[in-house]
Amino acid sequence: MPSVLSENDKETVKRTVPKSANKIQAVAVARLYIAYPDRQRWIYTGLQGAAVLANDLVGNTFWIKMVDVS
């Protein structure tokens, strides 16, 4: 599968998410938008990076984390 993340970006993600307690399920380039305080209007926060979906093997939960790869 082609990726828009460079090898350096992938290494940054792997360093940020500790492998001993987590399993990375997916990674994608993302920008963060919020609908606050007006829930009818989305606003770009200025944050962008790699969105990581991971499985916490200790707590048996899934979580999403934004990693700065710039």
mmCIF file of N, CA and C in Angstrom:
data_model
loop_
_atom_site.group_PDB
_atom_site.id
_atom_site.type_symbol
_atom_site.label_atom_id
_atom_site.label_comp_id
_atom_site.label_asym_id
_atom_site.label_seq_id
_atom_site.Cartn_x
_atom_site.Cartn_y
_atom_site.Cartn_z
ATOM 1 N N MET A 1 0.851 -1.177 0.000
ATOM 2 C CA MET A 1 0.000 0.000 0.000
ATOM 3 C C MET A 1 0.897 1.239 0.000
ATOM 4 N N PRO A 2 0.658 2.179 -0.907
ATOM 5 C CA PRO A 2 1.488 3.388 -0.935
ATOM 6 C C PRO A 2 1.239 4.263 0.297
ATOM 7 N N SER A 3 2.265 4.998 0.679
ATOM 8 C CA SER A 3 2.162 5.846 1.868
ATOM 9 C C SER A 3 2.695 7.233 1.554
ATOM 10 N N VAL A 4 2.043 8.259 2.094
ATOM 11 C CA VAL A 4 2.540 9.623 1.918
ATOM 12 C C VAL A 4 3.491 9.997 3.052
ATOM 13 N N LEU A 5 3.645 9.115 4.042
ATOM 14 C CA LEU A 5 4.597 9.350 5.119
ATOM 15 C C LEU A 5 5.975 8.859 4.684
ATOM 16 N N SER A 6 6.987 9.669 4.923
ATOM 17 C CA SER A 6 8.354 9.248 4.606
ATOM 18 C C SER A 6 8.839 8.247 5.650
ATOM 19 N N GLU A 7 9.969 7.638 5.390
ATOM 20 C CA GLU A 7 10.542 6.692 6.355
ATOM 21 C C GLU A 7 10.869 7.390 7.674
ATOM 22 N N ASN A 8 11.340 8.645 7.611
ATOM 23 C CA ASN A 8 11.619 9.408 8.835
ATOM 24 C C ASN A 8 10.341 9.648 9.636
ATOM 25 N N ASP A 9 9.240 9.955 8.932
ATOM 26 C CA ASP A 9 7.952 10.160 9.601
ATOM 27 C C ASP A 9 7.488 8.881 10.294
ATOM 28 N N LYS A 10 7.654 7.753 9.621
ATOM 29 C CA LYS A 10 7.252 6.467 10.195
ATOM 30 C C LYS A 10 8.071 6.157 11.447
ATOM 31 N N GLU A 11 9.355 6.467 11.422
ATOM 32 C CA GLU A 11 10.207 6.252 12.593
ATOM 33 C C GLU A 11 9.788 7.147 13.754
ATOM 34 N N THR A 12 9.409 8.397 13.443
ATOM 35 C CA THR A 12 8.928 9.315 14.484
ATOM 36 C C THR A 12 7.679 8.760 15.147
ATOM 37 N N VAL A 13 6.750 8.229 14.353
ATOM 38 C CA VAL A 13 5.526 7.631 14.892
ATOM 39 C C VAL A 13 5.872 6.443 15.784
ATOM 40 N N LYS A 14 6.765 5.592 15.331
ATOM 41 C CA LYS A 14 7.133 4.401 16.107
ATOM 42 C C LYS A 14 7.807 4.775 17.423
ATOM 43 N N ARG A 15 8.608 5.851 17.423
ATOM 44 C CA ARG A 15 9.247 6.298 18.666
ATOM 45 C C ARG A 15 8.238 6.890 19.638
ATOM 46 N N THR A 16 7.193 7.521 19.116
ATOM 47 C CA THR A 16 6.196 8.185 19.946
ATOM 48 C C THR A 16 5.244 7.191 20.612
ATOM 49 N N VAL A 17 4.952 6.096 19.930
ATOM 50 C CA VAL A 17 4.024 5.085 20.446
ATOM 51 C C VAL A 17 4.849 3.896 20.942
ATOM 52 N N PRO A 18 4.953 3.701 22.259
ATOM 53 C CA PRO A 18 5.775 2.608 22.781
ATOM 54 C C PRO A 18 5.254 1.234 22.354
ATOM 55 N N LYS A 19 6.118 0.463 21.713
ATOM 56 C CA LYS A 19 5.717 -0.822 21.144
ATOM 57 C C LYS A 19 5.396 -1.869 22.208
ATOM 58 N N SER A 20 6.022 -1.768 23.369
ATOM 59 C CA SER A 20 5.829 -2.797 24.393
ATOM 60 C C SER A 20 4.392 -2.858 24.909
ATOM 61 N N ALA A 21 3.683 -1.733 24.886
ATOM 62 C CA ALA A 21 2.334 -1.700 25.450
ATOM 63 C C ALA A 21 1.253 -1.413 24.411
ATOM 64 N N ASN A 22 1.647 -1.170 23.142
ATOM 65 C CA ASN A 22 0.678 -0.762 22.118
ATOM 66 C C ASN A 22 0.951 -1.467 20.796
ATOM 67 N N LYS A 23 -0.110 -1.651 20.026
ATOM 68 C CA LYS A 23 0.022 -2.155 18.666
ATOM 69 C C LYS A 23 -0.620 -1.142 17.738
ATOM 70 N N ILE A 24 0.168 -0.602 16.811
ATOM 71 C CA ILE A 24 -0.341 0.377 15.850
ATOM 72 C C ILE A 24 -1.213 -0.350 14.829
ATOM 73 N N GLN A 25 -2.458 0.112 14.691
ATOM 74 C CA GLN A 25 -3.403 -0.477 13.744
ATOM 75 C C GLN A 25 -3.392 0.260 12.411
ATOM 76 N N ALA A 26 -3.302 1.609 12.462
ATOM 77 C CA ALA A 26 -3.329 2.410 11.240
ATOM 78 C C ALA A 26 -2.694 3.769 11.505
ATOM 79 N N VAL A 27 -2.133 4.347 10.440
ATOM 80 C CA VAL A 27 -1.545 5.692 10.501
ATOM 81 C C VAL A 27 -1.954 6.418 9.237
ATOM 82 N N ALA A 28 -2.358 7.686 9.380
ATOM 83 C CA ALA A 28 -2.744 8.487 8.221
ATOM 84 C C ALA A 28 -2.378 9.943 8.460
ATOM 85 N N VAL A 29 -2.100 10.655 7.382
ATOM 86 C CA VAL A 29 -1.857 12.084 7.474
ATOM 87 C C VAL A 29 -3.193 12.762 7.758
ATOM 88 N N ALA A 30 -3.196 13.713 8.707
ATOM 89 C CA ALA A 30 -4.466 14.321 9.115
ATOM 90 C C ALA A 30 -4.287 15.776 9.518
ATOM 91 N N ARG A 31 -5.388 16.525 9.460
ATOM 92 C CA ARG A 31 -5.479 17.886 9.991
ATOM 93 C C ARG A 31 -6.594 17.870 11.025
ATOM 94 N N LEU A 32 -6.419 18.622 12.114
ATOM 95 C CA LEU A 32 -7.403 18.612 13.201
ATOM 96 C C LEU A 32 -8.349 19.798 13.079
ATOM 97 N N TYR A 33 -9.647 19.497 13.012
ATOM 98 C CA TYR A 33 -10.711 20.492 12.992
ATOM 99 C C TYR A 33 -11.561 20.315 14.241
ATOM 100 N N ILE A 34 -12.128 21.407 14.749
ATOM 101 C CA ILE A 34 -13.035 21.330 15.886
ATOM 102 C C ILE A 34 -14.309 22.111 15.580
ATOM 103 N N ALA A 35 -15.385 21.736 16.240
ATOM 104 C CA ALA A 35 -16.661 22.448 16.134
ATOM 105 C C ALA A 35 -16.960 23.039 17.500
ATOM 106 N N TYR A 36 -16.174 24.026 17.876
ATOM 107 C CA TYR A 36 -16.322 24.652 19.194
ATOM 108 C C TYR A 36 -15.978 26.124 19.093
ATOM 109 N N PRO A 37 -16.689 27.032 19.647
ATOM 110 C CA PRO A 37 -17.889 26.890 20.468
ATOM 111 C C PRO A 37 -19.164 26.698 19.645
ATOM 112 N N ASP A 38 -19.119 27.014 18.348
ATOM 113 C CA ASP A 38 -20.299 26.856 17.498
ATOM 114 C C ASP A 38 -20.298 25.444 16.921
ATOM 115 N N ARG A 39 -21.212 24.596 17.352
ATOM 116 C CA ARG A 39 -21.240 23.202 16.917
ATOM 117 C C ARG A 39 -21.699 23.044 15.476
ATOM 118 N N GLN A 40 -22.111 24.120 14.832
ATOM 119 C CA GLN A 40 -22.574 24.062 13.448
ATOM 120 C C GLN A 40 -21.468 24.430 12.452
ATOM 121 N N ARG A 41 -20.292 24.847 12.969
ATOM 122 C CA ARG A 41 -19.217 25.331 12.096
ATOM 123 C C ARG A 41 -17.879 24.723 12.501
ATOM 124 N N TRP A 42 -17.219 24.074 11.539
ATOM 125 C CA TRP A 42 -15.917 23.460 11.789
ATOM 126 C C TRP A 42 -14.812 24.483 11.569
ATOM 127 N N ILE A 43 -13.817 24.487 12.447
ATOM 128 C CA ILE A 43 -12.700 25.432 12.388
ATOM 129 C C ILE A 43 -11.395 24.640 12.407
ATOM 130 N N TYR A 44 -10.493 24.967 11.481
ATOM 131 C CA TYR A 44 -9.182 24.322 11.442
ATOM 132 C C TYR A 44 -8.335 24.861 12.588
ATOM 133 N N THR A 45 -7.710 23.970 13.371
ATOM 134 C CA THR A 45 -6.946 24.365 14.555
ATOM 135 C C THR A 45 -5.512 24.762 14.235
ATOM 136 N N GLY A 46 -5.048 24.451 13.044
ATOM 137 C CA GLY A 46 -3.658 24.709 12.694
ATOM 138 C C GLY A 46 -2.752 23.528 12.978
ATOM 139 N N LEU A 47 -3.314 22.449 13.546
ATOM 140 C CA LEU A 47 -2.527 21.249 13.858
ATOM 141 C C LEU A 47 -2.658 20.231 12.735
ATOM 142 N N GLN A 48 -1.526 19.682 12.342
ATOM 143 C CA GLN A 48 -1.519 18.620 11.344
ATOM 144 C C GLN A 48 -0.387 17.668 11.651
ATOM 145 N N GLY A 49 -0.512 16.457 11.187
ATOM 146 C CA GLY A 49 0.508 15.450 11.454
ATOM 147 C C GLY A 49 -0.003 14.077 11.098
ATOM 148 N N ALA A 50 0.482 13.081 11.816
ATOM 149 C CA ALA A 50 0.065 11.701 11.587
ATOM 150 C C ALA A 50 -0.927 11.294 12.667
ATOM 151 N N ALA A 51 -2.107 10.888 12.249
ATOM 152 C CA ALA A 51 -3.099 10.372 13.190
ATOM 153 C C ALA A 51 -2.855 8.873 13.335
ATOM 154 N N VAL A 52 -2.639 8.431 14.570
ATOM 155 C CA VAL A 52 -2.303 7.038 14.846
ATOM 156 C C VAL A 52 -3.464 6.381 15.586
ATOM 157 N N LEU A 53 -3.961 5.287 15.044
ATOM 158 C CA LEU A 53 -4.942 4.458 15.738
ATOM 159 C C LEU A 53 -4.177 3.269 16.306
ATOM 160 N N ALA A 54 -4.198 3.128 17.632
ATOM 161 C CA ALA A 54 -3.429 2.063 18.277
ATOM 162 C C ALA A 54 -4.284 1.302 19.273
ATOM 163 N N ASN A 55 -3.860 0.083 19.529
ATOM 164 C CA ASN A 55 -4.507 -0.785 20.507
ATOM 165 C C ASN A 55 -3.615 -0.816 21.749
ATOM 166 N N ASP A 56 -4.152 -0.372 22.875
ATOM 167 C CA ASP A 56 -3.433 -0.448 24.153
ATOM 168 C C ASP A 56 -3.547 -1.884 24.647
ATOM 169 N N LEU A 57 -2.450 -2.614 24.594
ATOM 170 C CA LEU A 57 -2.471 -4.032 24.936
ATOM 171 C C LEU A 57 -2.638 -4.272 26.432
ATOM 172 N N VAL A 58 -2.278 -3.287 27.247
ATOM 173 C CA VAL A 58 -2.400 -3.436 28.701
ATOM 174 C C VAL A 58 -3.849 -3.219 29.137
ATOM 175 N N GLY A 59 -4.434 -2.101 28.715
ATOM 176 C CA GLY A 59 -5.800 -1.765 29.113
ATOM 177 C C GLY A 59 -6.862 -2.316 28.187
ATOM 178 N N ASN A 60 -6.427 -2.956 27.068
ATOM 179 C CA ASN A 60 -7.346 -3.525 26.090
ATOM 180 C C ASN A 60 -8.331 -2.482 25.560
ATOM 181 N N THR A 61 -7.789 -1.315 25.176
ATOM 182 C CA THR A 61 -8.592 -0.238 24.604
ATOM 183 C C THR A 61 -7.922 0.279 23.341
ATOM 184 N N PHE A 62 -8.690 0.963 22.508
ATOM 185 C CA PHE A 62 -8.154 1.628 21.320
ATOM 186 C C PHE A 62 -8.101 3.117 21.582
ATOM 187 N N TRP A 63 -7.130 3.803 20.988
ATOM 188 C CA TRP A 63 -7.021 5.246 21.137
ATOM 189 C C TRP A 63 -6.450 5.852 19.859
ATOM 190 N N ILE A 64 -6.671 7.164 19.704
ATOM 191 C CA ILE A 64 -6.146 7.914 18.557
ATOM 192 C C ILE A 64 -5.240 9.013 19.099
ATOM 193 N N LYS A 65 -4.091 9.170 18.467
ATOM 194 C CA LYS A 65 -3.122 10.178 18.885
ATOM 195 C C LYS A 65 -2.613 10.911 17.657
ATOM 196 N N MET A 66 -2.485 12.236 17.753
ATOM 197 C CA MET A 66 -1.912 13.031 16.672
ATOM 198 C C MET A 66 -0.436 13.215 16.953
ATOM 199 N N VAL A 67 0.425 12.820 16.013
ATOM 200 C CA VAL A 67 1.872 12.903 16.178
ATOM 201 C C VAL A 67 2.405 13.962 15.225
ATOM 202 N N ASP A 68 3.197 14.906 15.746
ATOM 203 C CA ASP A 68 3.814 15.948 14.928
ATOM 204 C C ASP A 68 4.994 15.337 14.186
ATOM 205 N N VAL A 69 4.919 15.309 12.869
ATOM 206 C CA VAL A 69 5.996 14.742 12.061
ATOM 207 C C VAL A 69 6.717 15.810 11.241
ATOM 208 N N SER A 70 6.465 17.076 11.535
ATOM 209 C CA SER A 70 7.128 18.152 10.782
ATOM 210 C C SER A 70 8.500 18.445 11.303
#
